[in-house]
Short mmCIF file of N, CA and C in Angstrom, two decimals:
data_model
loop_
_atom_site.label_atom_id
_atom_site.label_comp_id
_atom_site.label_asym_id
_atom_site.label_seq_id
_atom_site.Cartn_x
_atom_site.Cartn_y
_atom_site.Cartn_z
N UNK A 135 8.64 10.00 5.47
CA UNK A 135 8.67 8.79 6.27
C UNK A 135 7.42 8.71 7.16
N UNK A 136 7.12 7.53 7.56
CA UNK A 136 5.96 7.28 8.41
C UNK A 136 6.40 7.32 9.87
N UNK A 137 5.73 8.14 10.66
CA UNK A 137 6.10 8.26 12.08
C UNK A 137 5.38 7.21 12.91
N UNK A 138 6.03 6.85 14.01
CA UNK A 138 5.55 5.79 14.91
C UNK A 138 4.13 6.07 15.41
N UNK A 139 3.84 7.31 15.76
CA UNK A 139 2.52 7.64 16.32
C UNK A 139 1.40 7.59 15.27
N UNK A 140 1.74 7.42 13.99
CA UNK A 140 0.73 7.33 12.94
C UNK A 140 0.23 5.92 12.69
N UNK A 141 0.81 4.96 13.38
CA UNK A 141 0.39 3.57 13.23
C UNK A 141 -0.27 3.12 14.52
N UNK A 142 -1.52 2.69 14.42
CA UNK A 142 -2.26 2.24 15.59
C UNK A 142 -2.69 0.80 15.35
N UNK A 143 -1.91 -0.13 15.88
CA UNK A 143 -2.19 -1.55 15.67
C UNK A 143 -3.45 -2.00 16.40
N UNK A 144 -3.74 -1.38 17.53
CA UNK A 144 -4.95 -1.75 18.28
C UNK A 144 -6.22 -1.33 17.54
N UNK A 145 -6.21 -0.16 16.97
CA UNK A 145 -7.37 0.34 16.22
C UNK A 145 -7.34 -0.11 14.75
N UNK A 146 -6.23 -0.70 14.34
CA UNK A 146 -6.05 -1.29 13.00
C UNK A 146 -6.11 -0.25 11.87
N UNK A 147 -5.39 0.84 12.04
CA UNK A 147 -5.29 1.82 10.97
C UNK A 147 -3.93 2.51 10.98
N UNK A 148 -3.61 3.11 9.82
CA UNK A 148 -2.43 3.96 9.66
C UNK A 148 -2.92 5.34 9.28
N UNK A 149 -2.38 6.34 9.93
CA UNK A 149 -2.69 7.73 9.59
C UNK A 149 -1.66 8.19 8.56
N UNK A 150 -2.16 8.57 7.39
CA UNK A 150 -1.29 8.97 6.28
C UNK A 150 -1.42 10.47 6.06
N UNK A 151 -0.31 11.10 5.79
CA UNK A 151 -0.31 12.51 5.38
C UNK A 151 0.11 12.52 3.91
N UNK A 152 -0.85 12.81 3.04
CA UNK A 152 -0.59 12.76 1.60
C UNK A 152 -0.23 14.12 1.04
N UNK A 153 -0.47 14.26 -0.26
CA UNK A 153 -0.18 15.51 -0.95
C UNK A 153 -0.91 16.67 -0.27
N UNK A 154 -0.25 17.78 -0.18
CA UNK A 154 -0.85 18.94 0.46
C UNK A 154 -1.06 18.74 1.95
N UNK A 155 -0.33 17.75 2.51
CA UNK A 155 -0.43 17.41 3.94
C UNK A 155 -1.85 17.03 4.36
N UNK A 156 -2.65 16.52 3.37
CA UNK A 156 -4.00 16.05 3.69
C UNK A 156 -3.90 14.73 4.45
N UNK A 157 -4.66 14.64 5.51
CA UNK A 157 -4.62 13.45 6.36
C UNK A 157 -5.76 12.49 6.00
N UNK A 158 -5.44 11.20 6.03
CA UNK A 158 -6.47 10.18 5.84
C UNK A 158 -6.09 8.95 6.66
N UNK A 159 -7.09 8.13 6.93
CA UNK A 159 -6.87 6.89 7.67
C UNK A 159 -6.94 5.71 6.71
N UNK A 160 -5.99 4.84 6.82
CA UNK A 160 -5.94 3.65 5.97
C UNK A 160 -6.08 2.43 6.87
N UNK A 161 -7.16 1.66 6.68
CA UNK A 161 -7.34 0.47 7.52
C UNK A 161 -6.29 -0.60 7.19
N UNK A 162 -6.00 -1.42 8.19
CA UNK A 162 -5.05 -2.52 8.00
C UNK A 162 -5.76 -3.84 8.24
N UNK A 163 -5.35 -4.84 7.49
CA UNK A 163 -5.88 -6.19 7.68
C UNK A 163 -5.06 -6.95 8.71
N UNK A 164 -5.57 -8.11 9.05
CA UNK A 164 -4.95 -8.95 10.09
C UNK A 164 -3.53 -9.36 9.74
N UNK A 165 -3.28 -9.69 8.48
CA UNK A 165 -1.94 -10.12 8.07
C UNK A 165 -0.94 -8.99 8.23
N UNK A 166 -1.32 -7.78 7.80
CA UNK A 166 -0.44 -6.62 7.94
C UNK A 166 -0.15 -6.35 9.41
N UNK A 167 -1.17 -6.44 10.24
CA UNK A 167 -0.99 -6.19 11.68
C UNK A 167 -0.03 -7.22 12.28
N UNK A 168 -0.17 -8.48 11.87
CA UNK A 168 0.73 -9.52 12.38
C UNK A 168 2.18 -9.22 11.99
N UNK A 169 2.39 -8.83 10.73
CA UNK A 169 3.76 -8.51 10.28
C UNK A 169 4.31 -7.30 11.02
N UNK A 170 3.48 -6.27 11.22
CA UNK A 170 3.94 -5.08 11.92
C UNK A 170 4.23 -5.37 13.39
N UNK A 171 3.44 -6.23 14.01
CA UNK A 171 3.74 -6.65 15.39
C UNK A 171 5.09 -7.36 15.46
N UNK A 172 5.34 -8.23 14.51
CA UNK A 172 6.62 -8.94 14.46
C UNK A 172 7.77 -7.95 14.25
N UNK A 173 7.57 -7.00 13.32
CA UNK A 173 8.58 -5.97 13.07
C UNK A 173 8.88 -5.18 14.35
N UNK A 174 7.84 -4.79 15.06
CA UNK A 174 8.02 -4.00 16.29
C UNK A 174 8.76 -4.78 17.38
N UNK A 175 8.50 -6.08 17.46
CA UNK A 175 9.10 -6.89 18.52
C UNK A 175 10.51 -7.37 18.20
N UNK A 176 10.77 -7.64 16.92
CA UNK A 176 12.05 -8.26 16.57
C UNK A 176 12.98 -7.34 15.76
N UNK A 177 12.51 -6.80 14.66
CA UNK A 177 13.40 -6.06 13.77
C UNK A 177 13.67 -4.62 14.24
N UNK A 178 12.63 -3.91 14.61
CA UNK A 178 12.79 -2.50 14.95
C UNK A 178 13.75 -2.29 16.12
N UNK A 179 13.64 -3.06 17.21
CA UNK A 179 14.61 -2.87 18.31
C UNK A 179 16.06 -3.11 17.86
N UNK A 180 16.25 -4.06 16.95
CA UNK A 180 17.59 -4.35 16.44
C UNK A 180 18.11 -3.18 15.60
N UNK A 181 17.22 -2.57 14.81
CA UNK A 181 17.62 -1.46 13.94
C UNK A 181 17.77 -0.14 14.69
N UNK A 182 17.10 -0.02 15.80
CA UNK A 182 17.11 1.22 16.58
C UNK A 182 18.43 1.32 17.34
N UNK A 183 19.42 1.94 16.70
CA UNK A 183 20.77 1.95 17.25
C UNK A 183 21.08 3.19 18.08
N UNK A 184 20.47 4.29 17.72
CA UNK A 184 20.86 5.54 18.38
C UNK A 184 19.79 6.06 19.34
N UNK A 185 19.21 5.18 20.12
CA UNK A 185 18.23 5.62 21.10
C UNK A 185 16.83 5.63 20.57
N UNK A 186 16.24 6.80 20.42
CA UNK A 186 14.85 6.94 20.02
C UNK A 186 14.71 7.70 18.70
N UNK A 187 13.68 7.38 17.97
CA UNK A 187 13.31 8.12 16.77
C UNK A 187 11.81 7.97 16.58
N UNK A 188 11.20 8.96 15.97
CA UNK A 188 9.76 8.90 15.69
C UNK A 188 9.46 8.09 14.44
N UNK A 189 10.47 7.83 13.63
CA UNK A 189 10.25 7.10 12.39
C UNK A 189 9.90 5.64 12.69
N UNK A 190 8.89 5.14 11.97
CA UNK A 190 8.44 3.76 12.22
C UNK A 190 9.37 2.76 11.54
N UNK A 191 9.57 2.94 10.24
CA UNK A 191 10.43 2.03 9.49
C UNK A 191 11.84 2.61 9.47
N UNK A 192 12.80 1.76 9.83
CA UNK A 192 14.18 2.22 9.99
C UNK A 192 15.09 1.57 8.96
N UNK A 193 16.11 2.33 8.58
CA UNK A 193 17.14 1.80 7.68
C UNK A 193 18.13 0.98 8.51
N UNK A 194 19.09 0.37 7.85
CA UNK A 194 20.12 -0.40 8.54
C UNK A 194 20.94 0.47 9.49
N UNK A 195 20.96 1.78 9.24
CA UNK A 195 21.73 2.71 10.08
C UNK A 195 20.91 3.23 11.27
N UNK A 196 19.64 2.82 11.37
CA UNK A 196 18.82 3.24 12.49
C UNK A 196 18.08 4.55 12.27
N UNK A 197 18.23 5.13 11.09
CA UNK A 197 17.51 6.37 10.78
C UNK A 197 16.22 6.01 10.03
N UNK A 198 15.36 7.01 9.84
CA UNK A 198 14.12 6.78 9.12
C UNK A 198 14.38 6.30 7.70
N UNK A 199 13.62 5.29 7.29
CA UNK A 199 13.78 4.76 5.94
C UNK A 199 13.25 5.77 4.92
N UNK A 200 14.05 6.07 3.92
CA UNK A 200 13.63 7.00 2.88
C UNK A 200 12.75 6.27 1.86
N UNK A 201 12.02 7.05 1.07
CA UNK A 201 11.18 6.41 0.04
C UNK A 201 12.05 5.73 -1.01
N UNK A 202 13.27 6.23 -1.24
CA UNK A 202 14.19 5.60 -2.19
C UNK A 202 14.64 4.24 -1.66
N UNK A 203 14.89 4.17 -0.37
CA UNK A 203 15.27 2.91 0.26
C UNK A 203 14.13 1.90 0.17
N UNK A 204 12.92 2.36 0.43
CA UNK A 204 11.73 1.51 0.33
C UNK A 204 11.58 0.97 -1.09
N UNK A 205 11.77 1.84 -2.09
CA UNK A 205 11.69 1.45 -3.50
C UNK A 205 12.74 0.37 -3.80
N UNK A 206 13.95 0.56 -3.30
CA UNK A 206 15.02 -0.40 -3.52
C UNK A 206 14.66 -1.76 -2.93
N UNK A 207 14.09 -1.77 -1.74
CA UNK A 207 13.70 -3.02 -1.08
C UNK A 207 12.62 -3.74 -1.89
N UNK A 208 11.64 -3.00 -2.38
CA UNK A 208 10.58 -3.60 -3.19
C UNK A 208 11.17 -4.24 -4.45
N UNK A 209 12.08 -3.53 -5.11
CA UNK A 209 12.71 -4.08 -6.31
C UNK A 209 13.51 -5.35 -5.98
N UNK A 210 14.21 -5.35 -4.86
CA UNK A 210 15.00 -6.51 -4.48
C UNK A 210 14.11 -7.72 -4.20
N UNK A 211 13.01 -7.51 -3.49
CA UNK A 211 12.08 -8.61 -3.22
C UNK A 211 11.41 -9.11 -4.51
N UNK A 212 11.15 -8.21 -5.44
CA UNK A 212 10.57 -8.62 -6.72
C UNK A 212 11.52 -9.56 -7.46
N UNK A 213 12.79 -9.23 -7.47
CA UNK A 213 13.79 -10.07 -8.12
C UNK A 213 13.84 -11.44 -7.43
N UNK A 214 13.87 -11.44 -6.09
CA UNK A 214 13.89 -12.71 -5.34
C UNK A 214 12.66 -13.56 -5.63
N UNK A 215 11.52 -12.90 -5.86
CA UNK A 215 10.27 -13.62 -6.11
C UNK A 215 10.13 -14.04 -7.58
N UNK A 216 11.09 -13.65 -8.40
CA UNK A 216 11.04 -14.00 -9.81
C UNK A 216 10.10 -13.14 -10.63
N UNK A 217 9.75 -11.96 -10.12
CA UNK A 217 8.88 -11.03 -10.85
C UNK A 217 9.76 -10.23 -11.79
N UNK A 218 9.50 -10.38 -13.09
CA UNK A 218 10.36 -9.71 -14.07
C UNK A 218 9.77 -8.41 -14.59
N UNK A 219 8.59 -8.03 -14.11
CA UNK A 219 7.98 -6.76 -14.51
C UNK A 219 8.44 -5.67 -13.55
N UNK A 220 8.50 -4.43 -14.03
CA UNK A 220 8.89 -3.34 -13.12
C UNK A 220 7.91 -3.23 -11.95
N UNK A 221 8.44 -3.08 -10.76
CA UNK A 221 7.63 -3.00 -9.57
C UNK A 221 8.08 -1.79 -8.75
N UNK A 222 7.12 -1.04 -8.25
CA UNK A 222 7.43 0.16 -7.48
C UNK A 222 6.35 0.34 -6.42
N UNK A 223 6.55 1.26 -5.48
CA UNK A 223 5.48 1.54 -4.52
C UNK A 223 4.18 1.96 -5.23
N UNK A 224 4.30 2.69 -6.32
CA UNK A 224 3.10 3.10 -7.05
C UNK A 224 2.39 1.89 -7.66
N UNK A 225 3.16 0.91 -8.14
CA UNK A 225 2.57 -0.32 -8.68
C UNK A 225 1.76 -1.03 -7.59
N UNK A 226 2.30 -1.07 -6.38
CA UNK A 226 1.58 -1.71 -5.27
C UNK A 226 0.31 -0.94 -4.92
N UNK A 227 0.40 0.38 -4.94
CA UNK A 227 -0.78 1.23 -4.68
C UNK A 227 -1.85 0.98 -5.73
N UNK A 228 -1.43 0.90 -6.99
CA UNK A 228 -2.35 0.65 -8.10
C UNK A 228 -3.02 -0.73 -7.94
N UNK A 229 -2.21 -1.73 -7.59
CA UNK A 229 -2.75 -3.08 -7.39
C UNK A 229 -3.74 -3.10 -6.22
N UNK A 230 -3.41 -2.39 -5.16
CA UNK A 230 -4.30 -2.29 -3.99
C UNK A 230 -5.66 -1.77 -4.42
N UNK A 231 -5.68 -0.67 -5.15
CA UNK A 231 -6.94 -0.06 -5.58
C UNK A 231 -7.68 -0.96 -6.56
N UNK A 232 -6.96 -1.57 -7.48
CA UNK A 232 -7.58 -2.45 -8.47
C UNK A 232 -8.25 -3.64 -7.79
N UNK A 233 -7.57 -4.24 -6.82
CA UNK A 233 -8.15 -5.37 -6.10
C UNK A 233 -9.40 -4.97 -5.32
N UNK A 234 -9.37 -3.79 -4.71
CA UNK A 234 -10.55 -3.32 -3.99
C UNK A 234 -11.75 -3.20 -4.93
N UNK A 235 -11.54 -2.57 -6.09
CA UNK A 235 -12.63 -2.38 -7.05
C UNK A 235 -13.11 -3.72 -7.59
N UNK A 236 -12.16 -4.60 -7.92
CA UNK A 236 -12.53 -5.92 -8.46
C UNK A 236 -13.34 -6.74 -7.47
N UNK A 237 -13.10 -6.54 -6.19
CA UNK A 237 -13.81 -7.30 -5.17
C UNK A 237 -15.09 -6.60 -4.69
N UNK A 238 -15.45 -5.50 -5.37
CA UNK A 238 -16.74 -4.88 -5.10
C UNK A 238 -16.74 -3.71 -4.14
N UNK A 239 -15.57 -3.19 -3.77
CA UNK A 239 -15.54 -2.02 -2.88
C UNK A 239 -16.18 -0.83 -3.59
N UNK A 240 -16.91 -0.01 -2.84
CA UNK A 240 -17.52 1.15 -3.48
C UNK A 240 -16.45 2.19 -3.77
N UNK A 241 -16.64 2.90 -4.86
CA UNK A 241 -15.64 3.84 -5.37
C UNK A 241 -15.32 4.95 -4.38
N UNK A 242 -16.30 5.40 -3.62
CA UNK A 242 -16.06 6.46 -2.64
C UNK A 242 -15.09 6.00 -1.55
N UNK A 243 -15.21 4.76 -1.10
CA UNK A 243 -14.28 4.22 -0.10
C UNK A 243 -12.86 4.13 -0.67
N UNK A 244 -12.76 3.66 -1.91
CA UNK A 244 -11.44 3.57 -2.56
C UNK A 244 -10.85 4.97 -2.70
N UNK A 245 -11.68 5.92 -3.08
CA UNK A 245 -11.23 7.31 -3.20
C UNK A 245 -10.64 7.81 -1.89
N UNK A 246 -11.34 7.55 -0.79
CA UNK A 246 -10.87 8.00 0.52
C UNK A 246 -9.56 7.32 0.92
N UNK A 247 -9.45 6.02 0.65
CA UNK A 247 -8.23 5.30 1.01
C UNK A 247 -7.03 5.77 0.21
N UNK A 248 -7.26 6.12 -1.06
CA UNK A 248 -6.16 6.59 -1.90
C UNK A 248 -5.86 8.07 -1.72
N UNK A 249 -6.81 8.80 -1.12
CA UNK A 249 -6.60 10.22 -0.91
C UNK A 249 -6.83 11.06 -2.16
N UNK A 250 -7.63 10.54 -3.09
CA UNK A 250 -7.96 11.31 -4.29
C UNK A 250 -8.97 12.39 -3.94
N UNK A 251 -8.70 13.62 -4.34
CA UNK A 251 -9.66 14.70 -4.06
C UNK A 251 -10.82 14.65 -5.04
N UNK A 252 -10.58 14.10 -6.23
CA UNK A 252 -11.61 14.04 -7.27
C UNK A 252 -11.93 12.58 -7.58
N UNK A 253 -13.19 12.22 -7.54
CA UNK A 253 -13.62 10.83 -7.78
C UNK A 253 -13.25 10.37 -9.19
N UNK A 254 -13.13 11.30 -10.14
CA UNK A 254 -12.78 10.90 -11.51
C UNK A 254 -11.39 10.27 -11.58
N UNK A 255 -10.50 10.66 -10.68
CA UNK A 255 -9.18 10.03 -10.62
C UNK A 255 -9.32 8.57 -10.21
N UNK A 256 -10.21 8.30 -9.29
CA UNK A 256 -10.43 6.94 -8.80
C UNK A 256 -11.15 6.09 -9.85
N UNK A 257 -11.94 6.72 -10.70
CA UNK A 257 -12.72 5.98 -11.70
C UNK A 257 -11.84 5.29 -12.74
N UNK A 258 -10.56 5.63 -12.78
CA UNK A 258 -9.62 4.93 -13.67
C UNK A 258 -9.68 3.43 -13.39
N UNK A 259 -9.86 3.07 -12.12
CA UNK A 259 -9.85 1.66 -11.73
C UNK A 259 -11.10 0.92 -12.20
N UNK A 260 -12.19 1.64 -12.46
CA UNK A 260 -13.37 0.99 -13.01
C UNK A 260 -13.15 0.65 -14.47
N UNK A 261 -12.31 1.42 -15.16
CA UNK A 261 -11.98 1.11 -16.56
C UNK A 261 -11.30 -0.25 -16.65
N UNK A 262 -10.40 -0.51 -15.72
CA UNK A 262 -9.71 -1.80 -15.69
C UNK A 262 -10.73 -2.92 -15.53
N UNK A 263 -11.70 -2.70 -14.65
CA UNK A 263 -12.75 -3.70 -14.43
C UNK A 263 -13.58 -3.88 -15.70
N UNK A 264 -13.88 -2.79 -16.42
CA UNK A 264 -14.66 -2.87 -17.65
C UNK A 264 -13.91 -3.66 -18.72
N UNK A 265 -12.61 -3.46 -18.82
CA UNK A 265 -11.80 -4.22 -19.78
C UNK A 265 -11.87 -5.70 -19.45
N UNK A 266 -11.81 -6.04 -18.18
CA UNK A 266 -11.89 -7.44 -17.77
C UNK A 266 -13.28 -8.03 -18.06
N UNK A 267 -14.31 -7.22 -17.87
CA UNK A 267 -15.67 -7.68 -18.18
C UNK A 267 -15.80 -8.00 -19.67
N UNK A 268 -15.27 -7.15 -20.51
CA UNK A 268 -15.31 -7.40 -21.96
C UNK A 268 -14.56 -8.68 -22.30
N UNK A 269 -13.42 -8.87 -21.68
CA UNK A 269 -12.64 -10.07 -21.92
C UNK A 269 -13.41 -11.32 -21.50
N UNK A 270 -14.05 -11.28 -20.34
CA UNK A 270 -14.83 -12.41 -19.86
C UNK A 270 -16.03 -12.68 -20.76
N UNK A 271 -16.65 -11.62 -21.22
CA UNK A 271 -17.78 -11.76 -22.13
C UNK A 271 -17.33 -12.43 -23.42
N UNK A 272 -16.24 -11.95 -23.98
CA UNK A 272 -15.73 -12.51 -25.23
C UNK A 272 -15.34 -13.98 -25.06
N UNK A 273 -14.81 -14.32 -23.92
CA UNK A 273 -14.33 -15.67 -23.67
C UNK A 273 -15.46 -16.65 -23.38
N UNK A 274 -16.50 -16.20 -22.71
CA UNK A 274 -17.50 -17.14 -22.19
C UNK A 274 -18.90 -17.03 -22.80
N UNK A 275 -19.15 -16.02 -23.59
CA UNK A 275 -20.49 -15.89 -24.17
C UNK A 275 -20.45 -16.37 -25.62
N UNK A 276 -21.47 -17.13 -26.06
CA UNK A 276 -21.44 -17.68 -27.42
C UNK A 276 -21.40 -16.60 -28.51
N UNK A 277 -21.87 -15.41 -28.24
CA UNK A 277 -21.83 -14.33 -29.22
C UNK A 277 -20.84 -13.24 -28.81
N UNK A 278 -19.89 -13.60 -27.95
CA UNK A 278 -18.93 -12.64 -27.42
C UNK A 278 -17.84 -12.24 -28.35
#
C-alpha cells in the first residue's frame, strides 16, 4: 500500500518503493493532483473510520487498500466505461510508459519512472513505436 507521507502534492511527486524496496520518485500532473486533493478533502475523511492510519488510499472499512482491491476497482470502472478488454494495474502502467515514449520522452526518463534497473526492459516500448511507424508508413507512403 501507498503511505500518506509518500505523496507530496506541493512538490508534485509520489515516492514509490518498488521491487527490492528500491525507491523512486514519480512526478504527478495537474489533473492527478486535483483528484488527489479532492480525495483528501472529501473521500478520505469519510473512509477514515478508526482514527489515524499511514495508508493513503483506504478501503470501505477504513484500512489500507490492498492491491487486489485496487485491481477490482479498476475492473469495475472499465466495465462502467464500456471497455471490454482486460484491464489491470499493469495495463495502466504499460499504457503510461507507451504514451510517454510515443510523445517523445527520452528512454532514460521512462526507465527511471518505471523503476527498471536495465534499460533493455524499457526498450520494449520503443518496439511498439516502431510497429506504429511501419503501420503509418504503409498507410501513407505511396511505396509503403
